[in-house]
Coordinates of C-alpha atoms in Angstrom, one line a residue:
X582 CA 19.9 98.2 26.2
X583 CA 24.0 98.5 25.9
X584 CA 26.3 100.0 28.6
X585 CA 27.3 102.2 26.1
X586 CA 24.1 104.5 25.3
X587 CA 23.2 104.2 29.5
X588 CA 26.7 106.2 29.7
X589 CA 25.7 108.3 26.5
X590 CA 22.7 109.7 28.9
X591 CA 24.7 109.6 31.8
X592 CA 27.4 111.7 30.4
X593 CA 25.2 114.0 28.6
X594 CA 23.0 114.8 31.2
X595 CA 26.3 115.7 33.4
X596 CA 27.3 117.8 30.6
X597 CA 23.5 119.5 30.4
X598 CA 23.5 120.1 34.2
X599 CA 27.0 121.4 34.8
X600 CA 27.7 123.4 31.8
X601 CA 24.7 124.1 28.9
X602 CA 22.4 126.7 30.2
X603 CA 24.5 128.3 32.3
X604 CA 23.5 131.6 31.2
X605 CA 20.7 131.9 32.7
X606 CA 21.8 132.2 36.2
X607 CA 22.7 135.6 35.9
X608 CA 21.5 136.7 38.1
X609 CA 24.4 135.1 40.8
X610 CA 26.8 136.0 38.8
X611 CA 25.9 140.0 38.8
X612 CA 25.9 139.5 42.6
X613 CA 29.2 138.4 42.2
X614 CA 30.2 141.3 39.7
X615 CA 28.7 143.9 41.4
X616 CA 30.9 142.8 44.3
X617 CA 34.1 143.0 42.2
X618 CA 33.1 146.5 41.1
X619 CA 32.4 145.3 37.3
X620 CA 30.4 148.8 36.0
X621 CA 31.1 150.6 39.1
X622 CA 32.6 153.0 36.9
X623 CA 29.1 154.4 35.5
X624 CA 27.7 155.8 38.7
X625 CA 27.8 159.4 38.4
X626 CA 27.5 159.9 42.8
X627 CA 28.7 157.0 44.4
X628 CA 27.8 159.1 47.7
X629 CA 24.1 159.2 46.8
X630 CA 24.4 155.5 44.7
X631 CA 24.7 151.8 45.8
X632 CA 27.5 150.1 43.6
X633 CA 27.5 147.1 46.0
X634 CA 26.1 143.8 45.3
X635 CA 22.8 145.9 46.5
X636 CA 22.1 146.8 42.9
X637 CA 21.3 150.7 43.5
X638 CA 22.5 152.1 39.9
X639 CA 20.6 152.2 37.5
X640 CA 23.0 152.4 34.5
X641 CA 25.0 149.9 35.8
X642 CA 21.9 147.4 36.0
X643 CA 21.5 148.6 32.4
X644 CA 24.4 147.8 31.1
X645 CA 24.4 143.9 33.3
X646 CA 20.6 144.3 31.7
X647 CA 21.8 144.7 28.2
X648 CA 25.1 142.3 28.6
X649 CA 22.1 139.6 29.1
X650 CA 19.8 140.2 26.2
X651 CA 23.0 140.1 23.7
X652 CA 23.7 136.9 25.4
X653 CA 20.5 135.2 25.1
X654 CA 19.8 137.3 21.9
X655 CA 22.7 134.9 20.8
X656 CA 21.8 131.8 22.4
X657 CA 18.7 131.6 20.2
X658 CA 19.8 133.3 17.1
X659 CA 22.8 131.5 16.6
X660 CA 20.8 127.6 16.6
X661 CA 19.9 128.0 13.2
X662 CA 23.6 128.2 11.8
X663 CA 24.8 125.5 14.7
X664 CA 21.4 123.2 13.5
X665 CA 23.1 123.7 9.9
X666 CA 26.3 122.8 11.2
X667 CA 24.8 119.9 12.9
X668 CA 22.9 118.6 10.0
X669 CA 25.8 119.4 7.2
X670 CA 29.1 118.0 9.5
X671 CA 27.8 115.9 11.9
X672 CA 28.1 116.1 15.6
X673 CA 31.9 115.8 16.0
X674 CA 32.8 119.4 14.2
X675 CA 29.6 120.7 16.3
X676 CA 30.6 119.7 18.9
X677 CA 34.7 120.9 19.0
X678 CA 33.5 124.1 18.1
X679 CA 31.2 124.3 20.9
X680 CA 34.4 123.5 22.8
X681 CA 36.4 126.0 21.7
X682 CA 33.9 128.9 22.0
X683 CA 33.0 127.6 25.9
X684 CA 36.3 127.8 26.9
X685 CA 37.2 131.4 24.9
X686 CA 34.2 132.3 26.9
X687 CA 35.0 131.1 30.4
X688 CA 39.2 131.8 29.9
X689 CA 37.9 135.6 29.2
X690 CA 35.7 136.1 32.4
X691 CA 38.7 134.5 34.2
X692 CA 41.2 136.9 32.6
X693 CA 38.6 139.6 33.5
X694 CA 38.9 142.8 35.9
X695 CA 37.0 145.3 36.6
X696 CA 39.1 147.4 34.5
X697 CA 38.4 145.2 31.3
X698 CA 34.5 144.5 32.6
X699 CA 33.8 145.4 28.9
X700 CA 35.2 141.1 28.0
X701 CA 32.0 140.3 29.8
X702 CA 29.6 141.0 26.8
X703 CA 31.6 138.9 24.1
X704 CA 31.9 136.0 27.1
X705 CA 28.8 136.1 27.8
X706 CA 28.0 135.9 24.6
X707 CA 30.5 132.6 23.8
X708 CA 29.3 131.2 26.9
X709 CA 25.7 130.8 25.4
X710 CA 26.4 129.4 22.1
X711 CA 28.7 127.0 23.3
X712 CA 26.5 126.0 25.4
X713 CA 23.5 126.2 23.1
X714 CA 25.3 124.0 20.4
X715 CA 26.3 121.5 23.4
X716 CA 22.3 121.0 24.4
X717 CA 21.7 120.5 20.0
X718 CA 24.3 117.7 20.0
X719 CA 23.5 116.2 22.9
X720 CA 18.9 115.2 22.2
X721 CA 20.0 113.5 19.2
X722 CA 20.6 110.8 22.4
X723 CA 16.8 110.2 22.8
X724 CA 17.0 108.8 19.4
X725 CA 18.9 105.6 21.3
X726 CA 16.3 104.8 23.7
X727 CA 13.1 104.6 21.1
X728 CA 9.6 104.3 23.2
X729 CA 11.0 107.4 25.6
X730 CA 12.5 109.2 22.9
X731 CA 10.6 111.8 24.4
X732 CA 10.9 111.0 28.2
X733 CA 14.5 112.1 27.1
X734 CA 14.6 114.8 25.0
X735 CA 12.5 117.0 27.5
X736 CA 15.2 115.3 30.5
X737 CA 17.8 116.9 28.8
X738 CA 16.1 120.4 28.1
X739 CA 15.7 120.1 32.2
X740 CA 19.0 119.7 32.4
X741 CA 19.7 122.9 30.7
X742 CA 17.4 124.7 32.6
X743 CA 19.2 123.6 35.8
X744 CA 22.7 124.1 34.8
X745 CA 22.0 128.0 36.1
X746 CA 22.8 126.7 39.0
X747 CA 26.4 126.4 38.2
X748 CA 26.3 130.3 38.7
X749 CA 25.5 129.9 41.9
X750 CA 27.6 127.7 43.3
X751 CA 30.2 130.2 41.9
X752 CA 28.4 132.7 44.1
X753 CA 28.9 130.5 47.4
X754 CA 32.2 129.4 46.7
X755 CA 33.4 133.2 45.9
X756 CA 31.7 134.4 49.4
X757 CA 33.8 131.7 51.3
X758 CA 37.3 133.4 49.7
X759 CA 37.7 131.8 46.4
X760 CA 37.9 133.9 43.5
X761 CA 36.0 134.7 40.8
X762 CA 39.4 133.8 38.2
X763 CA 40.5 130.6 39.8
X764 CA 37.0 129.5 39.5
X765 CA 36.6 129.7 35.8
X766 CA 40.0 128.2 34.9
X767 CA 38.5 125.7 36.8
X768 CA 35.5 126.2 34.8
X769 CA 37.8 125.7 32.0
X770 CA 39.8 122.7 32.0
X771 CA 36.7 121.1 31.8
X772 CA 36.6 120.7 28.7
X773 CA 39.1 118.3 28.6
X774 CA 35.5 116.3 29.9
X775 CA 33.7 117.5 26.9
X776 CA 36.5 116.7 24.3
X777 CA 36.8 113.0 25.9
X778 CA 33.2 112.0 25.8
X779 CA 33.3 113.9 21.8
X780 CA 35.8 111.6 20.5
X781 CA 34.6 108.4 22.8
X782 CA 30.8 108.5 23.4
X783 CA 29.6 110.3 21.0
X784 CA 28.9 109.4 16.9
X785 CA 31.2 111.5 14.5
X786 CA 28.0 111.6 12.3
X787 CA 24.0 112.0 13.9
X788 CA 22.4 109.0 15.9
X789 CA 19.5 107.5 12.9
X790 CA 15.6 106.9 14.5
X791 CA 15.1 104.6 14.4
X792 CA 18.3 103.0 15.8
X793 CA 19.3 99.8 13.9
X794 CA 20.4 96.6 14.9
X795 CA 23.5 96.4 16.3
X796 CA 24.8 100.3 15.8
X797 CA 27.5 101.5 17.7
X798 CA 29.9 104.9 18.0
X799 CA 33.1 106.4 19.2
X800 CA 36.4 106.5 18.2
X801 CA 37.1 103.3 15.6
X802 CA 33.2 102.9 15.7
X803 CA 32.1 104.6 12.4
X804 CA 33.2 101.4 9.4
X805 CA 32.4 99.0 11.8
X806 CA 28.7 100.5 12.3
X807 CA 27.8 100.8 9.1
X808 CA 28.9 97.6 7.6
X809 CA 26.6 96.4 10.5
X810 CA 23.7 97.5 9.7
X811 CA 24.0 97.0 6.2
X812 CA 24.8 93.6 6.1
X813 CA 22.8 90.8 4.1
X814 CA 22.9 88.8 6.5
X815 CA 22.0 90.9 9.3
X816 CA 18.5 90.5 8.9
X817 CA 18.8 86.4 8.1
X818 CA 17.5 86.3 12.0
X819 CA 14.8 84.0 12.7
X820 CA 11.5 83.6 14.1
X821 CA 11.1 86.7 16.0
X822 CA 14.3 88.5 15.2
X823 CA 13.2 88.0 11.2
X824 CA 10.3 89.9 12.7
X825 CA 11.7 92.5 14.3
X826 CA 14.0 93.2 11.6
X827 CA 11.3 93.9 8.8
X828 CA 9.6 95.9 11.3
X829 CA 12.6 98.1 11.8
X830 CA 13.3 98.0 7.8
X831 CA 10.1 99.0 7.1
X832 CA 9.6 102.0 9.6
X833 CA 13.4 103.3 8.1
X834 CA 11.9 102.9 4.8
X835 CA 8.5 105.4 5.8
X836 CA 10.2 107.4 7.6
X837 CA 12.8 108.1 4.7
X838 CA 9.7 108.2 2.1
X839 CA 8.8 110.6 4.3
X840 CA 11.6 112.5 4.7
X841 CA 12.5 113.1 1.2
X842 CA 8.2 114.2 0.3
X843 CA 8.2 117.1 3.2
X844 CA 10.5 119.4 1.8
X845 CA 12.3 121.7 4.1
X846 CA 11.1 124.9 2.5
X847 CA 6.9 123.6 3.5
X848 CA 8.2 122.9 7.2
X849 CA 8.6 126.8 7.5
X850 CA 5.6 128.1 5.4
X851 CA 3.3 125.1 7.5
X852 CA 0.8 126.2 10.3
X853 CA 2.8 124.2 12.1
X854 CA 5.9 125.7 12.3
X855 CA 4.4 130.0 12.7
X856 CA 2.2 129.6 15.5
X857 CA 5.1 127.2 17.2
X858 CA 7.6 130.2 16.3
X859 CA 4.6 132.6 17.9
X860 CA 3.8 130.3 21.2
X861 CA 8.1 129.9 22.0
X862 CA 8.5 133.7 21.2
X863 CA 6.4 135.1 23.1
X864 CA 7.1 132.6 26.5
X865 CA 10.5 132.9 26.3
X866 CA 10.4 136.8 25.9
X867 CA 8.3 136.9 28.9
X868 CA 11.2 134.3 30.5
X869 CA 14.1 136.8 29.5
X870 CA 13.0 139.6 30.4
X871 CA 12.0 138.1 34.1
X872 CA 15.9 136.8 34.7
X873 CA 17.6 140.2 33.5
X874 CA 15.3 142.4 35.5
X875 CA 15.3 139.8 38.3
X876 CA 18.7 141.7 40.5
X877 CA 17.0 145.0 40.5
X878 CA 13.7 143.5 41.2
X879 CA 14.6 142.0 44.3
X880 CA 16.7 144.9 45.6
X881 CA 13.7 147.3 44.8
X882 CA 11.3 144.9 46.9
X883 CA 13.7 144.9 49.7
X884 CA 14.4 148.2 49.7
X885 CA 18.5 147.6 48.9
X886 CA 19.0 144.8 51.4
X887 CA 22.0 143.4 50.9
X888 CA 21.1 140.1 52.7
X889 CA 17.4 139.6 50.9
X890 CA 18.8 140.3 47.5
X891 CA 21.9 137.9 48.6
X892 CA 18.7 135.4 50.0
X893 CA 16.3 135.6 47.1
X894 CA 19.1 135.5 44.3
X895 CA 19.9 132.0 46.1
X896 CA 16.5 131.3 46.1
X897 CA 15.4 131.7 42.9
X898 CA 19.4 129.7 41.2
X899 CA 18.7 127.0 43.6
X900 CA 14.9 126.8 41.8
X901 CA 16.5 126.5 38.6
X902 CA 18.0 123.1 39.7
X903 CA 14.5 121.4 39.8
X904 CA 13.8 121.8 36.0
X905 CA 15.7 118.4 35.8
X906 CA 12.9 117.2 37.7
X907 CA 10.1 119.3 36.4
X908 CA 11.0 118.8 32.5
X909 CA 10.7 114.7 31.9
X910 CA 7.0 115.1 33.3
X911 CA 6.3 116.8 29.5
X912 CA 7.8 114.0 28.0
X913 CA 6.2 111.3 30.1
X914 CA 3.0 113.1 28.9
X915 CA 3.6 112.7 25.5
X916 CA 5.0 108.8 25.8
X917 CA 2.3 107.4 27.9
X918 CA -0.4 109.3 26.1
X919 CA 0.9 107.4 22.9
X920 CA 1.0 104.1 24.5
X921 CA -2.6 104.8 25.9
X922 CA -3.5 105.2 22.7
X923 CA -1.3 102.5 20.8
X924 CA 0.2 105.3 19.0
X925 CA 2.4 103.8 16.0
X926 CA 2.0 106.9 12.8
X927 CA 3.7 110.3 13.1
X928 CA -0.4 111.4 12.9
X929 CA -0.9 110.2 16.0
X930 CA 2.2 111.3 17.5
X931 CA 1.1 115.1 16.6
X932 CA -2.1 114.2 18.7
X933 CA -0.3 113.0 21.7
X934 CA 1.8 117.0 21.6
X935 CA -1.8 118.7 22.2
X936 CA -2.3 118.3 26.1
X937 CA 1.9 119.1 26.7
X938 CA 1.2 122.5 24.4
X939 CA -1.7 123.6 26.0
X940 CA -0.5 122.8 29.7
X941 CA 2.5 124.4 28.6
X942 CA 0.4 127.8 28.4
X943 CA -1.7 127.5 31.5
X944 CA 1.7 127.6 32.8
X945 CA 3.3 130.9 31.5
X946 CA -0.5 132.2 32.2
X947 CA -0.5 131.7 35.7
X948 CA 3.6 132.5 35.9
X949 CA 3.0 136.0 34.5
X950 CA 0.0 136.5 37.0
X951 CA 3.0 135.8 40.2
X952 CA 5.8 137.7 38.7
X953 CA 2.7 140.6 38.5
X954 CA 2.6 141.3 42.1
X955 CA 4.7 143.9 43.5
X956 CA 6.1 141.6 46.7
X957 CA 8.5 139.7 48.2
X958 CA 7.0 136.7 49.7
X959 CA 5.1 136.7 45.7
X960 CA 8.6 135.7 44.6
X961 CA 8.0 132.4 46.3
X962 CA 5.1 130.9 44.2
X963 CA 6.6 132.9 41.3
X964 CA 10.1 131.0 41.0
X965 CA 8.3 127.7 41.2
X966 CA 6.2 128.7 38.1
X967 CA 9.0 130.0 36.3
X968 CA 11.0 126.6 36.3
X969 CA 8.0 124.5 35.8
X970 CA 7.1 125.9 32.8
X971 CA 10.8 126.9 31.5
X972 CA 11.4 122.9 31.8
X973 CA 8.0 122.3 30.1
X974 CA 8.7 125.6 27.1
X975 CA 12.3 124.3 26.0
X976 CA 11.1 120.2 26.7
X977 CA 8.1 120.4 24.4
X978 CA 9.5 122.7 21.5
X979 CA 12.0 120.8 21.2
X980 CA 9.9 117.2 21.2
X981 CA 7.0 119.3 19.4
X982 CA 9.7 119.6 16.6
X983 CA 10.8 116.3 16.5
X984 CA 7.6 114.8 16.4
X985 CA 5.8 117.4 13.7
X986 CA 8.3 117.6 11.4
X987 CA 10.5 115.0 9.5
X988 CA 14.5 114.1 11.6
X989 CA 15.9 115.3 8.8
X990 CA 15.3 119.0 9.6
X991 CA 15.1 118.7 12.9
X992 CA 18.5 120.7 12.6
X993 CA 17.6 123.3 10.5
X994 CA 13.6 123.9 12.1
X995 CA 15.2 124.1 15.6
X996 CA 18.1 126.4 14.7
X997 CA 15.1 128.7 12.5
X998 CA 12.9 128.4 14.9
X999 CA 15.5 129.5 17.6
X1000 CA 16.7 132.5 15.8
X1001 CA 13.3 134.1 14.8
X1002 CA 12.4 133.9 18.3
X1003 CA 15.7 135.7 18.8
X1004 CA 14.3 138.7 17.6
X1005 CA 11.8 138.9 19.5
X1006 CA 13.8 138.5 22.5
X1007 CA 15.7 141.6 21.8
X1008 CA 12.1 143.2 23.1
X1009 CA 13.3 143.0 26.8
X1010 CA 15.8 145.6 26.4
X1011 CA 13.2 148.6 25.0
X1012 CA 11.4 147.1 27.7
X1013 CA 13.7 147.2 30.7
X1014 CA 14.6 150.3 29.5
X1015 CA 10.7 152.1 29.5
X1016 CA 10.5 150.3 33.3
X1017 CA 13.9 152.0 34.6
X1018 CA 13.1 155.2 32.8
X1019 CA 9.2 155.9 32.4
X1020 CA 8.1 153.2 35.3
X1021 CA 10.7 154.5 38.1
X1022 CA 11.4 150.5 38.4
X1023 CA 7.7 149.0 38.4
X1024 CA 7.7 146.6 36.5
X1025 CA 3.8 146.3 36.7
X1026 CA 2.3 147.6 33.3
X1027 CA 5.2 145.6 31.2
X1028 CA 3.9 142.5 33.4
X1029 CA 0.1 142.6 32.4
X1030 CA 1.0 143.8 29.0
X1031 CA 2.9 140.5 28.5
X1032 CA -0.1 139.0 30.3
X1033 CA -2.2 140.0 27.7
X1034 CA 0.0 138.5 25.0
X1035 CA 0.2 135.2 26.6
X1036 CA -3.2 134.8 25.3
X1037 CA -2.1 134.5 22.2
X1038 CA 0.0 131.3 22.9
X1039 CA -3.4 129.3 23.4
X1040 CA -4.0 129.1 19.6
X1041 CA -0.9 126.7 19.3
X1042 CA -2.6 123.5 20.5
X1043 CA -5.7 124.8 18.6
X1044 CA -4.2 124.8 15.9
X1045 CA -2.7 121.5 16.4
X1046 CA -5.4 119.7 17.3
X1047 CA -7.1 121.3 14.2
X1048 CA -4.7 119.7 11.9
X1049 CA -4.6 117.0 13.2
X1050 CA -8.4 116.4 13.0
X1051 CA -8.4 117.3 9.3
X1052 CA -5.1 114.8 8.8
X1053 CA -6.9 112.1 10.2
X1054 CA -9.8 113.1 7.9
X1055 CA -7.5 112.7 5.1
X1056 CA -6.3 109.5 6.1
X1057 CA -9.3 107.9 6.3
X1058 CA -10.8 108.6 3.3
X1059 CA -7.6 107.6 1.9
X1060 CA -8.3 104.4 3.7
X1061 CA -11.8 103.4 2.8
X1062 CA -11.4 104.2 -0.7
X1063 CA -8.1 102.1 -0.4
X1064 CA -11.0 99.0 0.1
X1065 CA -13.3 100.5 -2.5

């Protein structure tokens, strides 16, 4: 395993943890913004409505919820154009766009004040788009590690989840006297690291799978890498080397043939994609609504006690960091399951995903149950199940797409899936409005409704198993006819 591969893996992991998914640490940033009196003017009577970090102003909470709803929507909706850009123009172009968006977002937050609080609307959306573009270009790093591909993909998605802890760090540093403006100016300056990594540790196009022997990338390595992988003498190796090269060439040809035969349209219209969309959309809505309403929920359950609000906000943010530890479990389930059954074909890879999808569904049901309990102590198991399920959800999502569909369509399919699921995620805002207006801040009935909807997600692992069994029957029948 080459040093460059390992360095790319480690720096990518750091990038995802520290930057890619910071948007989902929104609850911690809301605490700071309330301290800075953002949208404080929306509270009509400050004598009767608290406008500080206890968050007792419904109009203020509604604005913060709307900001997160729009950002969460953009996080998913812009994945499709991001996937197209990635497939069409390559890694470098996609990453430079991401860096520009991310830097603009952090500068907007740094320059904003209570009087210009409206800047938070575009800032959080740009932050979400830049972050999703970064994770999109990083997931291909799994291709460098062959048998551990699913584990690496889920690890990166877990790091994406864990990056929400960065806003907790912002909150803690803010409470220790560092201004919000200084903190985000520092984050903006870190874009230099993204640029250096793009130039030296990432390819200009995409990382192929399987990776050809002698594959190189980075500044000035494009032509050399191509010459190595295309050189006739490169495949003229004796004994085990020649055998290994022939095996690699066979795998590449089989993969290319499969990619050509299966069109993008047929992938989108397949039952695998349709059920996967339902599975992802419903669980993503459940998580978005929980994160978007967390601050007012803690406020309501704590009776507006600022100490308890700060305490549970910190616990939630800290729990998110463990996503990077939870996510690889899902990849290990896939990879170990494949090794157990000596998986060598895409059809068998599909079978290995059934257990992962089923476990993710069960986790979400348990998370929804705990989220329905209106007691402060119940938030502890809810936080644990939330971070575990969210790690499995997004890591499993990317891994499943890489298994079930041709790699040539991965970027477009991933983007389209996230964009369509973003439409469903918009339901969180009317749900929040119903909770605030008709349910007097108590989300119990909304949580029960979501719990019932979650039962639909069991259809996905069942469908995958049925598709695998049908295709396996056709393959076995074809093999029998070939022997005749």
